[in-house]
Amino acid sequence: MKEIDSVCIYCAMGCKLKYVLENNKIVRVLPVKNDAVSEGRPCIKGLTIHEVIDKGRILNPMLREGKTLREISWERAFVILYRVLSKYDKDEIFFTTSGKIPNEDNYVIQKFVRMVLKSNNVDNCCSRLCH
């Protein structure tokens, strides 16, 4: 078995975790005792995140064609997203992000909304809600 020290991917707090891998698959998550954020006691969500994200997770964009989904490239997905969203005025668009993703992902999403879609209507649900 292999152990990798990393940061929890569940939220933006940044708790340190130790991922235990077997055959390149996470089989257990352990707390890092000297972590300044969690003080060695991360939440149960972080300790069990591998059980959630491993079950049939979709890893690439999918396009619905009738009743079926077909995998498409990331480039094509962003082109489609841009075409659909560009039909709307910047004040008609609102994006909300999640506290269940890292700060860096939230940053990229808000940057996309502000720079590409030219809208300031973006928020993070975690600013008012607790998960």
mmCIF file with all atom_site columns, C-alpha atoms in Angstrom:
data_model
loop_
_atom_site.group_PDB
_atom_site.id
_atom_site.type_symbol
_atom_site.label_atom_id
_atom_site.label_alt_id
_atom_site.label_comp_id
_atom_site.label_asym_id
_atom_site.label_entity_id
_atom_site.label_seq_id
_atom_site.pdbx_PDB_ins_code
_atom_site.Cartn_x
_atom_site.Cartn_y
_atom_site.Cartn_z
_atom_site.occupancy
_atom_site.B_iso_or_equiv
_atom_site.pdbx_formal_charge
_atom_site.auth_seq_id
_atom_site.auth_comp_id
_atom_site.auth_asym_id
_atom_site.auth_atom_id
_atom_site.pdbx_PDB_model_num
ATOM 1   C CA . MET A 1 1   ? 0.000   0.000  0.000   1.00 0.00 ? 1   MET A CA 1
ATOM 2   C CA . LYS A 1 2   ? 1.052   3.544  -0.721  1.00 0.00 ? 2   LYS A CA 1
ATOM 3   C CA . GLU A 1 3   ? 0.263   6.654  1.349   1.00 0.00 ? 3   GLU A CA 1
ATOM 4   C CA . ILE A 1 4   ? 0.010   10.165 -0.077  1.00 0.00 ? 4   ILE A CA 1
ATOM 5   C CA . ASP A 1 5   ? -0.330  13.349 1.957   1.00 0.00 ? 5   ASP A CA 1
ATOM 6   C CA . SER A 1 6   ? -2.700  15.789 0.307   1.00 0.00 ? 6   SER A CA 1
ATOM 7   C CA . VAL A 1 7   ? -5.487  18.272 0.934   1.00 0.00 ? 7   VAL A CA 1
ATOM 8   C CA . CYS A 1 8   ? -9.134  17.320 1.333   1.00 0.00 ? 8   CYS A CA 1
ATOM 9   C CA . ILE A 1 9   ? -11.164 17.932 -1.824  1.00 0.00 ? 9   ILE A CA 1
ATOM 10  C CA . TYR A 1 10  ? -14.556 18.183 -0.109  1.00 0.00 ? 10  TYR A CA 1
ATOM 11  C CA . CYS A 1 11  ? -14.522 21.862 0.768   1.00 0.00 ? 11  CYS A CA 1
ATOM 12  C CA . ALA A 1 12  ? -12.356 24.936 0.739   1.00 0.00 ? 12  ALA A CA 1
ATOM 13  C CA . MET A 1 13  ? -11.065 24.654 4.323   1.00 0.00 ? 13  MET A CA 1
ATOM 14  C CA . GLY A 1 14  ? -7.883  22.904 3.238   1.00 0.00 ? 14  GLY A CA 1
ATOM 15  C CA . CYS A 1 15  ? -7.606  20.131 5.838   1.00 0.00 ? 15  CYS A CA 1
ATOM 16  C CA . LYS A 1 16  ? -4.618  17.858 5.324   1.00 0.00 ? 16  LYS A CA 1
ATOM 17  C CA . LEU A 1 17  ? -5.398  14.182 4.815   1.00 0.00 ? 17  LEU A CA 1
ATOM 18  C CA . LYS A 1 18  ? -3.410  11.030 4.176   1.00 0.00 ? 18  LYS A CA 1
ATOM 19  C CA . TYR A 1 19  ? -4.784  8.962  1.288   1.00 0.00 ? 19  TYR A CA 1
ATOM 20  C CA . VAL A 1 20  ? -4.041  5.229  1.437   1.00 0.00 ? 20  VAL A CA 1
ATOM 21  C CA . LEU A 1 21  ? -3.864  3.664  -2.040  1.00 0.00 ? 21  LEU A CA 1
ATOM 22  C CA . GLU A 1 22  ? -4.001  0.066  -3.126  1.00 0.00 ? 22  GLU A CA 1
ATOM 23  C CA . ASN A 1 23  ? -3.586  -0.658 -6.847  1.00 0.00 ? 23  ASN A CA 1
ATOM 24  C CA . ASN A 1 24  ? -3.803  3.107  -7.528  1.00 0.00 ? 24  ASN A CA 1
ATOM 25  C CA . LYS A 1 25  ? -7.221  3.322  -5.841  1.00 0.00 ? 25  LYS A CA 1
ATOM 26  C CA . ILE A 1 26  ? -7.981  5.173  -2.606  1.00 0.00 ? 26  ILE A CA 1
ATOM 27  C CA . VAL A 1 27  ? -9.034  2.575  -0.048  1.00 0.00 ? 27  VAL A CA 1
ATOM 28  C CA . ARG A 1 28  ? -8.799  4.647  3.130   1.00 0.00 ? 28  ARG A CA 1
ATOM 29  C CA . VAL A 1 29  ? -8.411  8.241  4.246   1.00 0.00 ? 29  VAL A CA 1
ATOM 30  C CA . LEU A 1 30  ? -6.604  9.105  7.470   1.00 0.00 ? 30  LEU A CA 1
ATOM 31  C CA . PRO A 1 31  ? -6.269  12.372 9.379   1.00 0.00 ? 31  PRO A CA 1
ATOM 32  C CA . VAL A 1 32  ? -2.940  14.165 9.549   1.00 0.00 ? 32  VAL A CA 1
ATOM 33  C CA . LYS A 1 33  ? -2.370  14.603 13.273  1.00 0.00 ? 33  LYS A CA 1
ATOM 34  C CA . ASN A 1 34  ? -0.382  17.859 13.119  1.00 0.00 ? 34  ASN A CA 1
ATOM 35  C CA . ASP A 1 35  ? -2.716  19.628 10.651  1.00 0.00 ? 35  ASP A CA 1
ATOM 36  C CA . ALA A 1 36  ? -3.174  23.240 11.765  1.00 0.00 ? 36  ALA A CA 1
ATOM 37  C CA . VAL A 1 37  ? -6.585  23.537 10.077  1.00 0.00 ? 37  VAL A CA 1
ATOM 38  C CA . SER A 1 38  ? -8.381  20.486 11.484  1.00 0.00 ? 38  SER A CA 1
ATOM 39  C CA . GLU A 1 39  ? -6.079  19.968 14.472  1.00 0.00 ? 39  GLU A CA 1
ATOM 40  C CA . GLY A 1 40  ? -5.932  16.325 13.435  1.00 0.00 ? 40  GLY A CA 1
ATOM 41  C CA . ARG A 1 41  ? -9.722  15.945 13.501  1.00 0.00 ? 41  ARG A CA 1
ATOM 42  C CA . PRO A 1 42  ? -11.115 16.467 9.980   1.00 0.00 ? 42  PRO A CA 1
ATOM 43  C CA . CYS A 1 43  ? -14.849 16.074 9.433   1.00 0.00 ? 43  CYS A CA 1
ATOM 44  C CA . ILE A 1 44  ? -16.441 12.758 8.496   1.00 0.00 ? 44  ILE A CA 1
ATOM 45  C CA . LYS A 1 45  ? -17.196 14.095 5.014   1.00 0.00 ? 45  LYS A CA 1
ATOM 46  C CA . GLY A 1 46  ? -13.505 14.487 4.265   1.00 0.00 ? 46  GLY A CA 1
ATOM 47  C CA . LEU A 1 47  ? -12.639 11.107 5.744   1.00 0.00 ? 47  LEU A CA 1
ATOM 48  C CA . THR A 1 48  ? -15.249 9.330  3.595   1.00 0.00 ? 48  THR A CA 1
ATOM 49  C CA . ILE A 1 49  ? -15.056 11.389 0.384   1.00 0.00 ? 49  ILE A CA 1
ATOM 50  C CA . HIS A 1 50  ? -13.429 8.510  -1.491  1.00 0.00 ? 50  HIS A CA 1
ATOM 51  C CA . GLU A 1 51  ? -16.584 6.437  -0.978  1.00 0.00 ? 51  GLU A CA 1
ATOM 52  C CA . VAL A 1 52  ? -18.673 9.101  -2.704  1.00 0.00 ? 52  VAL A CA 1
ATOM 53  C CA . ILE A 1 53  ? -16.524 10.045 -5.680  1.00 0.00 ? 53  ILE A CA 1
ATOM 54  C CA . ASP A 1 54  ? -15.562 6.522  -6.696  1.00 0.00 ? 54  ASP A CA 1
ATOM 55  C CA . LYS A 1 55  ? -18.966 5.093  -7.596  1.00 0.00 ? 55  LYS A CA 1
ATOM 56  C CA . GLY A 1 56  ? -19.509 5.422  -11.349 1.00 0.00 ? 56  GLY A CA 1
ATOM 57  C CA . ARG A 1 57  ? -18.293 8.993  -11.438 1.00 0.00 ? 57  ARG A CA 1
ATOM 58  C CA . ILE A 1 58  ? -18.526 10.761 -14.795 1.00 0.00 ? 58  ILE A CA 1
ATOM 59  C CA . LEU A 1 59  ? -15.073 12.072 -15.641 1.00 0.00 ? 59  LEU A CA 1
ATOM 60  C CA . ASN A 1 60  ? -15.729 13.775 -18.985 1.00 0.00 ? 60  ASN A CA 1
ATOM 61  C CA . PRO A 1 61  ? -18.431 16.046 -20.404 1.00 0.00 ? 61  PRO A CA 1
ATOM 62  C CA . MET A 1 62  ? -21.515 14.302 -21.717 1.00 0.00 ? 62  MET A CA 1
ATOM 63  C CA . LEU A 1 63  ? -23.947 15.498 -24.383 1.00 0.00 ? 63  LEU A CA 1
ATOM 64  C CA . ARG A 1 64  ? -27.551 14.355 -24.307 1.00 0.00 ? 64  ARG A CA 1
ATOM 65  C CA . GLU A 1 65  ? -28.813 13.121 -27.660 1.00 0.00 ? 65  GLU A CA 1
ATOM 66  C CA . GLY A 1 66  ? -32.414 12.024 -27.243 1.00 0.00 ? 66  GLY A CA 1
ATOM 67  C CA . LYS A 1 67  ? -32.423 9.693  -24.258 1.00 0.00 ? 67  LYS A CA 1
ATOM 68  C CA . THR A 1 68  ? -28.744 8.791  -24.389 1.00 0.00 ? 68  THR A CA 1
ATOM 69  C CA . LEU A 1 69  ? -25.596 10.521 -23.204 1.00 0.00 ? 69  LEU A CA 1
ATOM 70  C CA . ARG A 1 70  ? -22.487 10.633 -25.370 1.00 0.00 ? 70  ARG A CA 1
ATOM 71  C CA . GLU A 1 71  ? -19.013 11.638 -24.196 1.00 0.00 ? 71  GLU A CA 1
ATOM 72  C CA . ILE A 1 72  ? -17.609 14.790 -25.820 1.00 0.00 ? 72  ILE A CA 1
ATOM 73  C CA . SER A 1 73  ? -14.328 16.680 -25.506 1.00 0.00 ? 73  SER A CA 1
ATOM 74  C CA . TRP A 1 74  ? -13.853 19.435 -22.943 1.00 0.00 ? 74  TRP A CA 1
ATOM 75  C CA . GLU A 1 75  ? -13.237 21.888 -25.783 1.00 0.00 ? 75  GLU A CA 1
ATOM 76  C CA . ARG A 1 76  ? -16.565 21.033 -27.413 1.00 0.00 ? 76  ARG A CA 1
ATOM 77  C CA . ALA A 1 77  ? -18.354 21.243 -24.053 1.00 0.00 ? 77  ALA A CA 1
ATOM 78  C CA . PHE A 1 78  ? -17.045 24.762 -23.437 1.00 0.00 ? 78  PHE A CA 1
ATOM 79  C CA . VAL A 1 79  ? -17.986 25.838 -26.969 1.00 0.00 ? 79  VAL A CA 1
ATOM 80  C CA . ILE A 1 80  ? -21.535 24.550 -26.432 1.00 0.00 ? 80  ILE A CA 1
ATOM 81  C CA . LEU A 1 81  ? -21.718 26.196 -23.011 1.00 0.00 ? 81  LEU A CA 1
ATOM 82  C CA . TYR A 1 82  ? -20.533 29.498 -24.428 1.00 0.00 ? 82  TYR A CA 1
ATOM 83  C CA . ARG A 1 83  ? -22.996 29.345 -27.350 1.00 0.00 ? 83  ARG A CA 1
ATOM 84  C CA . VAL A 1 84  ? -25.939 28.683 -25.047 1.00 0.00 ? 84  VAL A CA 1
ATOM 85  C CA . LEU A 1 85  ? -24.995 31.288 -22.449 1.00 0.00 ? 85  LEU A CA 1
ATOM 86  C CA . SER A 1 86  ? -24.028 33.983 -24.953 1.00 0.00 ? 86  SER A CA 1
ATOM 87  C CA . LYS A 1 87  ? -27.671 34.142 -26.081 1.00 0.00 ? 87  LYS A CA 1
ATOM 88  C CA . TYR A 1 88  ? -28.516 35.797 -22.773 1.00 0.00 ? 88  TYR A CA 1
ATOM 89  C CA . ASP A 1 89  ? -27.812 39.289 -21.520 1.00 0.00 ? 89  ASP A CA 1
ATOM 90  C CA . LYS A 1 90  ? -25.185 39.446 -18.771 1.00 0.00 ? 90  LYS A CA 1
ATOM 91  C CA . ASP A 1 91  ? -27.903 40.428 -16.269 1.00 0.00 ? 91  ASP A CA 1
ATOM 92  C CA . GLU A 1 92  ? -29.937 37.309 -17.116 1.00 0.00 ? 92  GLU A CA 1
ATOM 93  C CA . ILE A 1 93  ? -27.171 34.917 -16.073 1.00 0.00 ? 93  ILE A CA 1
ATOM 94  C CA . PHE A 1 94  ? -26.438 33.781 -12.527 1.00 0.00 ? 94  PHE A CA 1
ATOM 95  C CA . PHE A 1 95  ? -23.853 31.244 -11.414 1.00 0.00 ? 95  PHE A CA 1
ATOM 96  C CA . THR A 1 96  ? -23.536 29.785 -7.955  1.00 0.00 ? 96  THR A CA 1
ATOM 97  C CA . THR A 1 97  ? -20.588 27.665 -6.959  1.00 0.00 ? 97  THR A CA 1
ATOM 98  C CA . SER A 1 98  ? -20.195 25.173 -4.182  1.00 0.00 ? 98  SER A CA 1
ATOM 99  C CA . GLY A 1 99  ? -18.344 25.068 -0.920  1.00 0.00 ? 99  GLY A CA 1
ATOM 100 C CA . LYS A 1 100 ? -17.729 21.421 -1.747  1.00 0.00 ? 100 LYS A CA 1
ATOM 101 C CA . ILE A 1 101 ? -14.989 22.241 -4.238  1.00 0.00 ? 101 ILE A CA 1
ATOM 102 C CA . PRO A 1 102 ? -11.556 23.756 -3.663  1.00 0.00 ? 102 PRO A CA 1
ATOM 103 C CA . ASN A 1 103 ? -11.049 27.528 -3.639  1.00 0.00 ? 103 ASN A CA 1
ATOM 104 C CA . GLU A 1 104 ? -9.095  27.280 -6.877  1.00 0.00 ? 104 GLU A CA 1
ATOM 105 C CA . ASP A 1 105 ? -12.090 25.772 -8.702  1.00 0.00 ? 105 ASP A CA 1
ATOM 106 C CA . ASN A 1 106 ? -14.419 28.439 -7.315  1.00 0.00 ? 106 ASN A CA 1
ATOM 107 C CA . TYR A 1 107 ? -11.935 31.081 -8.454  1.00 0.00 ? 107 TYR A CA 1
ATOM 108 C CA . VAL A 1 108 ? -11.813 29.741 -12.030 1.00 0.00 ? 108 VAL A CA 1
ATOM 109 C CA . ILE A 1 109 ? -15.614 29.573 -12.239 1.00 0.00 ? 109 ILE A CA 1
ATOM 110 C CA . GLN A 1 110 ? -16.099 33.154 -11.050 1.00 0.00 ? 110 GLN A CA 1
ATOM 111 C CA . LYS A 1 111 ? -13.340 34.284 -13.415 1.00 0.00 ? 111 LYS A CA 1
ATOM 112 C CA . PHE A 1 112 ? -15.147 32.595 -16.329 1.00 0.00 ? 112 PHE A CA 1
ATOM 113 C CA . VAL A 1 113 ? -18.433 34.287 -15.414 1.00 0.00 ? 113 VAL A CA 1
ATOM 114 C CA . ARG A 1 114 ? -16.854 37.723 -14.990 1.00 0.00 ? 114 ARG A CA 1
ATOM 115 C CA . MET A 1 115 ? -14.365 37.701 -17.876 1.00 0.00 ? 115 MET A CA 1
ATOM 116 C CA . VAL A 1 116 ? -16.005 35.537 -20.546 1.00 0.00 ? 116 VAL A CA 1
ATOM 117 C CA . LEU A 1 117 ? -19.708 36.081 -19.854 1.00 0.00 ? 117 LEU A CA 1
ATOM 118 C CA . LYS A 1 118 ? -19.155 39.669 -18.619 1.00 0.00 ? 118 LYS A CA 1
ATOM 119 C CA . SER A 1 119 ? -21.503 39.132 -15.668 1.00 0.00 ? 119 SER A CA 1
ATOM 120 C CA . ASN A 1 120 ? -20.996 39.901 -11.993 1.00 0.00 ? 120 ASN A CA 1
ATOM 121 C CA . ASN A 1 121 ? -23.856 37.582 -11.045 1.00 0.00 ? 121 ASN A CA 1
ATOM 122 C CA . VAL A 1 122 ? -21.780 34.905 -9.387  1.00 0.00 ? 122 VAL A CA 1
ATOM 123 C CA . ASP A 1 123 ? -21.867 33.717 -5.793  1.00 0.00 ? 123 ASP A CA 1
ATOM 124 C CA . ASN A 1 124 ? -20.619 30.961 -3.556  1.00 0.00 ? 124 ASN A CA 1
ATOM 125 C CA . CYS A 1 125 ? -23.342 29.237 -1.583  1.00 0.00 ? 125 CYS A CA 1
ATOM 126 C CA . CYS A 1 126 ? -20.907 28.644 1.252   1.00 0.00 ? 126 CYS A CA 1
ATOM 127 C CA . SER A 1 127 ? -20.873 32.338 2.099   1.00 0.00 ? 127 SER A CA 1
ATOM 128 C CA . ARG A 1 128 ? -24.204 31.867 3.886   1.00 0.00 ? 128 ARG A CA 1
ATOM 129 C CA . LEU A 1 129 ? -24.874 28.159 4.195   1.00 0.00 ? 129 LEU A CA 1
ATOM 130 C CA . CYS A 1 130 ? -23.163 25.365 6.037   1.00 0.00 ? 130 CYS A CA 1
ATOM 131 C CA . HIS A 1 131 ? -22.785 21.989 4.342   1.00 0.00 ? 131 HIS A CA 1
#
